[in-house]
Amino acid sequence: ADVKFMIGAMGFYNTDFKDGDNEVLVTASNDGLIKAWEVIDEGKIDKKTKRKVYNFVAKELPGDGQRLEIEGHDFEMKPRCIAVDEEHDTIYIGSKTCQIMEYEFNEPDDRRVIVDGHDGQIWGLATCPVEGMEHFFITGGYDNVVKMWDASLRKVVDTFEFTSPSGEPMGEEVHKCAWSPDGKYIACGTVSSRVYLLTYEQEQSKGKRSPTRKIKQVASVYLPPKEGREEEEVAYLRFSARSSELAVAHMDANLYIFTIQEDESKKDAAPQFVLWKPIPHRAAPTHVQWSSCSKYVKTFTRDYEVTHYHVDVNDMQTLFEPYLPDPDEIKWSEDPLIAWPLV
């Protein structure tokens, strides 16, 4: 078959390819079915439209070819677009639920979901900073999950949903994500004022020879909103260059710094969030940046104010810095997300 171009609109999508002398129309619709139609030229001209008259005859697909849903998978057939691999006669169907199915027209029973994306808005994004692992990145969304992606494979390799101690889904809308410079921890801040600490390390799975990586929650902390407000989101997250401190910009107009404390005397002991004295701002901080030496932190607030603080990581204290740190001595870690002043 010679696969050609595709068009589509309003949930009804099609592509055509030659089948002998006649063309074949492929449609995917909200009824969860994919269908193929042989397009037969009747050799007539419609008197009103002055266009050719075609007849569509349904073609039988092999196996369970018409049904797009996959048993045991949450793929929902709500098509929004179709793309075609002309060389391999393969169709890619994009769903409203942010999933992409690979459908081989000659072997429909082997259909599979190759991208299982978020169902809601994506606000959190962080890439792994460790050399050799830059192809991993994590996303957090308003669909209450975080997903680990492998850019080299072009797919999601793990999905994590926050749960309560009893195992019930928490329904956390993730607003920000950050990955520690040493690659050990991932922080996620939510709309509900919670901060979660995750890991993505290799674990030996039963029945498998080689270890696999899985997202795992190791710690969490709740930052209560101001009195009279139901919730206030975590606006920004940044680890220090040491990876031992986490700065949290919060919409309650405070900057919170936590030391991530690990008990090395106990095997597999969970890390703990140790809170420093909160740093109040006149307006809510929206961005945070650490110095490369972890001795300074600066914030940008909603009223466009840039503030600097001297940091003592040993005593877990901060001191307001009224002057700009000497740029010849202090270098700032990572690229800023806003245009910081040059003087």
Coordinates of C-alpha atoms in Angstrom, one line a residue:
A1 CA 0.0 0.0 0.0
D2 CA 1.2 3.5 -0.8
V3 CA 0.4 5.7 2.2
K4 CA -0.4 9.3 1.3
F5 CA -1.4 12.5 3.1
M6 CA -3.9 12.7 5.9
I7 CA -6.6 15.3 6.8
G8 CA -8.8 15.5 9.8
A9 CA -11.3 17.7 11.8
M10 CA -13.9 17.7 14.6
G11 CA -12.9 14.3 16.0
F12 CA -13.3 12.6 12.6
Y13 CA -9.9 11.9 11.1
N14 CA -8.8 10.3 8.0
T15 CA -5.8 9.3 5.8
D16 CA -5.8 7.5 2.5
F17 CA -3.6 5.0 0.8
K18 CA -3.9 3.1 -2.4
D19 CA -5.3 -0.4 -2.4
G20 CA -5.1 -1.5 -5.9
D21 CA -6.8 1.0 -8.1
N22 CA -9.1 2.4 -5.4
E23 CA -8.1 4.6 -2.5
V24 CA -8.9 3.6 1.1
L25 CA -10.2 6.1 3.7
V26 CA -9.3 5.4 7.4
T27 CA -11.4 7.0 10.2
A28 CA -11.0 7.1 13.9
S29 CA -13.9 8.4 16.0
N30 CA -15.2 8.7 19.6
D31 CA -17.0 5.4 19.4
G32 CA -13.6 3.7 20.0
L33 CA -13.3 2.2 16.5
I34 CA -11.0 2.6 13.6
K35 CA -12.5 1.8 10.3
A36 CA -11.3 1.5 6.7
W37 CA -13.4 2.4 3.7
E38 CA -12.7 1.6 0.1
V39 CA -13.4 4.7 -2.0
I40 CA -14.9 3.8 -5.3
D41 CA -15.2 6.3 -8.1
E42 CA -18.7 5.8 -9.6
G43 CA -17.7 7.6 -12.7
K44 CA -20.6 10.1 -12.3
I45 CA -20.9 13.8 -11.8
D46 CA -23.4 15.2 -9.3
K47 CA -25.6 17.6 -11.2
K48 CA -25.9 20.1 -8.3
T49 CA -22.3 20.2 -7.0
K50 CA -20.6 19.4 -10.3
R51 CA -18.3 17.0 -8.4
K52 CA -17.5 13.4 -8.8
V53 CA -19.7 10.8 -7.0
Y54 CA -17.9 8.4 -4.7
N55 CA -19.2 5.3 -2.9
F56 CA -17.7 4.1 0.4
V57 CA -17.5 0.4 1.1
A58 CA -16.4 -0.8 4.5
K59 CA -13.3 -3.0 4.5
E60 CA -12.8 -5.8 6.9
L61 CA -9.8 -5.5 9.2
P62 CA -7.9 -8.5 10.5
G63 CA -8.2 -9.7 14.1
D64 CA -9.8 -7.3 16.5
G65 CA -8.7 -4.5 14.3
Q66 CA -11.6 -2.2 14.7
R67 CA -11.4 -1.9 18.4
L68 CA -8.8 0.7 19.6
E69 CA -9.0 0.2 23.3
I70 CA -6.5 -2.2 24.8
E71 CA -7.5 -4.6 27.6
G72 CA -5.9 -3.6 30.9
H73 CA -4.8 -0.1 29.7
D74 CA -6.5 3.2 30.5
F75 CA -6.2 4.4 26.9
E76 CA -9.4 6.3 25.9
M77 CA -10.3 6.6 22.3
K78 CA -11.0 10.3 22.0
P79 CA -9.1 11.1 18.8
R80 CA -7.8 14.5 18.1
C81 CA -5.2 13.9 15.4
I82 CA -3.7 11.2 13.1
A83 CA -0.2 11.0 11.7
V84 CA 1.1 8.5 9.1
D85 CA 4.4 6.6 8.7
E86 CA 4.3 6.2 5.0
E87 CA 7.2 3.7 4.9
H88 CA 5.8 1.3 7.4
D89 CA 2.0 1.7 6.8
T90 CA 1.7 2.7 10.5
I91 CA -0.9 5.2 11.9
Y92 CA -0.3 7.2 15.0
I93 CA -3.5 8.3 16.8
G94 CA -3.4 11.2 19.3
S95 CA -6.1 11.1 22.0
K96 CA -7.7 13.9 23.9
T97 CA -6.3 12.3 27.0
C98 CA -2.7 13.0 25.8
Q99 CA -1.9 9.5 24.7
I100 CA -0.5 8.4 21.4
M101 CA -1.3 4.9 19.9
E102 CA 0.9 3.2 17.3
Y103 CA -1.4 1.3 15.0
E104 CA 0.1 -1.0 12.3
F105 CA -2.5 -1.3 9.7
N106 CA -1.5 -4.8 8.7
E107 CA -1.1 -6.1 12.3
P108 CA -3.8 -4.2 14.3
D109 CA -3.7 -6.7 17.2
D110 CA -0.2 -5.4 18.0
R111 CA -1.4 -1.9 18.6
R112 CA 0.2 -0.2 21.6
V113 CA 0.3 3.1 23.4
I114 CA 3.7 4.6 22.9
V115 CA 3.1 7.9 24.7
D116 CA 1.0 8.1 27.9
G117 CA 1.0 11.8 28.7
H118 CA -0.8 14.0 31.3
D119 CA -4.5 14.4 31.3
G120 CA -4.3 18.0 32.5
Q121 CA -2.2 21.1 32.5
I122 CA 1.6 20.6 32.9
W123 CA 3.3 23.1 35.3
G124 CA 6.3 21.3 36.7
L125 CA 9.3 20.3 34.6
A126 CA 12.8 19.4 35.6
T127 CA 15.6 17.6 33.7
C128 CA 18.2 15.4 35.3
P129 CA 21.5 17.3 35.8
V130 CA 23.8 14.3 36.1
E131 CA 26.1 13.7 33.2
G132 CA 25.0 10.7 31.2
M133 CA 21.4 11.0 32.5
E134 CA 20.3 14.2 30.8
H135 CA 17.8 12.3 28.7
F136 CA 15.6 11.8 31.8
F137 CA 13.1 14.5 32.7
I138 CA 10.2 14.7 35.0
T139 CA 6.9 16.5 34.6
G140 CA 4.1 17.3 37.1
G141 CA 0.6 18.3 36.2
Y142 CA -2.9 19.1 37.4
D143 CA -3.9 15.5 36.7
N144 CA -2.5 14.6 40.1
V145 CA 0.6 12.6 38.8
V146 CA 4.2 13.1 37.9
K147 CA 5.7 11.3 35.0
M148 CA 9.3 10.3 34.2
W149 CA 10.3 10.6 30.5
D150 CA 13.2 9.1 28.7
A151 CA 14.0 11.4 25.8
S152 CA 16.2 8.8 24.1
L153 CA 13.2 6.4 24.0
R154 CA 10.7 9.2 23.4
K155 CA 8.3 7.8 26.0
V156 CA 7.1 7.8 29.6
V157 CA 9.0 5.2 31.6
D158 CA 7.3 5.7 35.0
T159 CA 4.2 7.4 36.4
F160 CA 3.7 8.2 40.1
E161 CA 0.5 9.2 41.9
F162 CA 0.6 10.7 45.4
T163 CA -1.2 8.6 48.0
S164 CA -2.2 8.9 51.6
P165 CA -0.6 6.7 54.3
S166 CA -3.7 4.4 53.8
G167 CA -2.9 4.1 50.1
E168 CA -5.8 6.3 48.9
P169 CA -5.0 8.8 46.0
M170 CA -4.2 12.3 47.3
G171 CA -5.4 14.2 44.3
E172 CA -2.3 16.5 44.3
E173 CA -2.1 19.1 41.6
V174 CA 1.7 19.5 41.0
H175 CA 2.8 23.1 40.3
K176 CA 6.6 23.0 40.3
C177 CA 9.4 20.4 40.1
A178 CA 13.1 20.6 40.8
W179 CA 16.0 18.0 40.5
S180 CA 18.9 18.2 42.9
P181 CA 22.3 18.8 41.3
D182 CA 23.6 15.4 42.5
G183 CA 20.6 13.7 40.9
K184 CA 19.6 12.1 44.1
Y185 CA 16.3 13.9 44.9
I186 CA 13.4 15.4 43.0
A187 CA 11.2 18.0 44.7
C188 CA 7.6 18.6 43.8
G189 CA 5.5 21.5 45.0
T190 CA 1.7 21.4 44.9
V191 CA -1.3 23.7 44.8
S192 CA -2.3 22.4 48.2
S193 CA 0.9 23.8 49.9
R194 CA 2.7 20.5 50.1
V195 CA 6.3 19.7 49.1
Y196 CA 7.2 16.1 48.3
L197 CA 10.7 14.6 48.0
L198 CA 11.1 11.8 45.5
T199 CA 13.9 9.6 44.3
Y200 CA 14.5 7.8 41.0
E201 CA 17.0 5.2 41.8
Q202 CA 17.7 1.7 40.6
E203 CA 15.9 -1.1 42.5
Q204 CA 16.3 -4.8 42.1
S205 CA 12.9 -6.2 41.1
K206 CA 11.8 -9.7 41.7
G207 CA 12.0 -11.9 38.7
K208 CA 14.3 -9.5 36.8
R209 CA 18.0 -9.9 36.3
S210 CA 18.8 -6.2 35.9
P211 CA 17.7 -3.4 38.3
T212 CA 15.0 -1.0 37.2
R213 CA 14.4 2.6 38.1
K214 CA 11.2 3.7 39.9
I215 CA 9.9 6.9 41.3
K216 CA 9.6 6.7 45.0
Q217 CA 8.3 9.1 47.6
V218 CA 10.7 9.4 50.6
A219 CA 9.5 12.6 52.5
S220 CA 6.9 15.3 52.5
V221 CA 6.0 18.5 54.4
Y222 CA 2.9 20.6 54.6
L223 CA 3.1 24.4 54.7
P224 CA -0.2 25.8 56.0
P225 CA -1.8 28.7 54.1
K226 CA -2.5 32.1 55.7
E227 CA -5.5 32.4 58.0
G228 CA -8.7 32.7 56.0
R229 CA -7.3 31.0 52.9
E230 CA -8.0 27.4 52.0
E231 CA -4.8 26.8 50.1
E232 CA -1.8 28.6 48.7
E233 CA 0.4 27.0 46.1
V234 CA 4.1 26.4 46.1
A235 CA 5.4 28.9 43.6
Y236 CA 9.0 27.8 43.0
L237 CA 11.6 25.2 44.1
R238 CA 15.4 25.2 44.0
F239 CA 18.1 23.0 45.5
S240 CA 21.3 24.4 46.7
A241 CA 24.5 23.5 44.7
R242 CA 25.3 21.2 47.6
S243 CA 21.9 19.4 47.1
S244 CA 21.5 19.4 50.8
E245 CA 19.2 22.4 51.0
L246 CA 15.9 23.1 49.3
A247 CA 14.5 26.6 49.0
V248 CA 10.7 26.9 48.6
A249 CA 9.0 30.1 47.4
H250 CA 5.5 30.1 48.7
M251 CA 2.5 32.2 47.8
D252 CA 2.0 33.1 51.5
A253 CA 4.9 35.6 50.9
N254 CA 7.5 33.5 52.7
L255 CA 10.7 31.8 51.5
Y256 CA 11.2 28.5 53.3
I257 CA 14.5 26.8 53.4
F258 CA 14.8 23.1 54.4
T259 CA 17.8 21.1 55.2
I260 CA 17.5 17.5 53.8
Q261 CA 18.8 15.6 56.8
E262 CA 19.9 12.0 56.3
D263 CA 20.7 9.5 59.1
E264 CA 23.7 7.7 57.7
S265 CA 23.8 5.4 60.8
K266 CA 20.6 3.7 59.8
K267 CA 20.3 1.7 56.6
D268 CA 17.4 2.8 54.3
A269 CA 16.4 5.5 56.7
A270 CA 14.1 8.1 55.1
P271 CA 15.5 11.6 54.8
Q272 CA 13.8 14.4 56.9
F273 CA 12.9 17.9 56.1
V274 CA 14.4 20.3 58.7
L275 CA 12.8 23.8 58.5
W276 CA 14.8 27.0 58.9
K277 CA 13.2 30.2 60.2
P278 CA 10.9 31.4 57.4
I279 CA 12.0 34.5 55.5
P280 CA 9.1 36.9 55.1
H281 CA 8.7 39.1 52.0
R282 CA 6.5 42.1 51.2
A283 CA 5.1 40.2 48.2
A284 CA 5.1 36.5 47.4
P285 CA 8.4 35.3 45.9
T286 CA 8.1 33.6 42.6
H287 CA 11.7 32.7 41.7
V288 CA 14.7 31.6 43.6
Q289 CA 18.4 31.2 42.8
W290 CA 21.3 29.9 44.8
S291 CA 24.9 30.9 44.5
S292 CA 27.3 28.2 43.3
C293 CA 29.0 28.3 46.7
S294 CA 25.6 27.9 48.5
K295 CA 26.4 31.0 50.6
Y296 CA 23.8 33.3 49.1
V297 CA 20.2 32.9 47.8
K298 CA 18.2 35.6 46.0
T299 CA 14.5 35.9 45.2
F300 CA 12.3 37.7 42.8
T301 CA 8.9 38.7 44.1
R302 CA 5.5 39.5 42.6
D303 CA 6.1 43.2 43.1
Y304 CA 9.3 42.9 41.0
E305 CA 11.7 43.2 44.0
V306 CA 15.0 41.3 44.0
T307 CA 16.3 40.5 47.4
H308 CA 19.6 38.8 48.5
Y309 CA 20.3 36.8 51.7
H310 CA 23.5 35.5 53.1
V311 CA 23.1 31.8 54.0
D312 CA 24.8 29.8 56.8
V313 CA 24.1 26.2 56.0
N314 CA 25.8 24.9 59.1
D315 CA 23.7 26.9 61.6
M316 CA 20.7 26.9 59.2
Q317 CA 20.3 30.7 59.4
T318 CA 19.9 33.5 56.8
L319 CA 20.7 37.2 57.0
F320 CA 19.3 39.9 54.7
E321 CA 22.0 41.3 52.4
P322 CA 21.4 45.0 51.6
Y323 CA 24.1 45.1 49.0
L324 CA 24.6 43.2 45.8
P325 CA 27.2 40.4 46.3
D326 CA 30.4 41.1 44.4
P327 CA 30.0 39.5 40.9
D328 CA 33.7 38.8 40.8
E329 CA 33.5 36.6 43.8
I330 CA 30.0 35.2 43.8
K331 CA 28.7 33.1 40.8
W332 CA 25.1 32.1 40.6
S333 CA 24.1 28.5 40.0
E334 CA 22.1 27.5 37.0
D335 CA 20.5 29.9 34.4
P336 CA 17.9 32.3 35.8
L337 CA 14.4 32.1 34.5
I338 CA 14.1 35.9 34.6
A339 CA 16.4 38.8 33.7
W340 CA 18.3 39.5 36.9
P341 CA 19.8 43.0 37.2
L342 CA 23.4 43.3 36.0
V343 CA 24.5 45.9 38.5

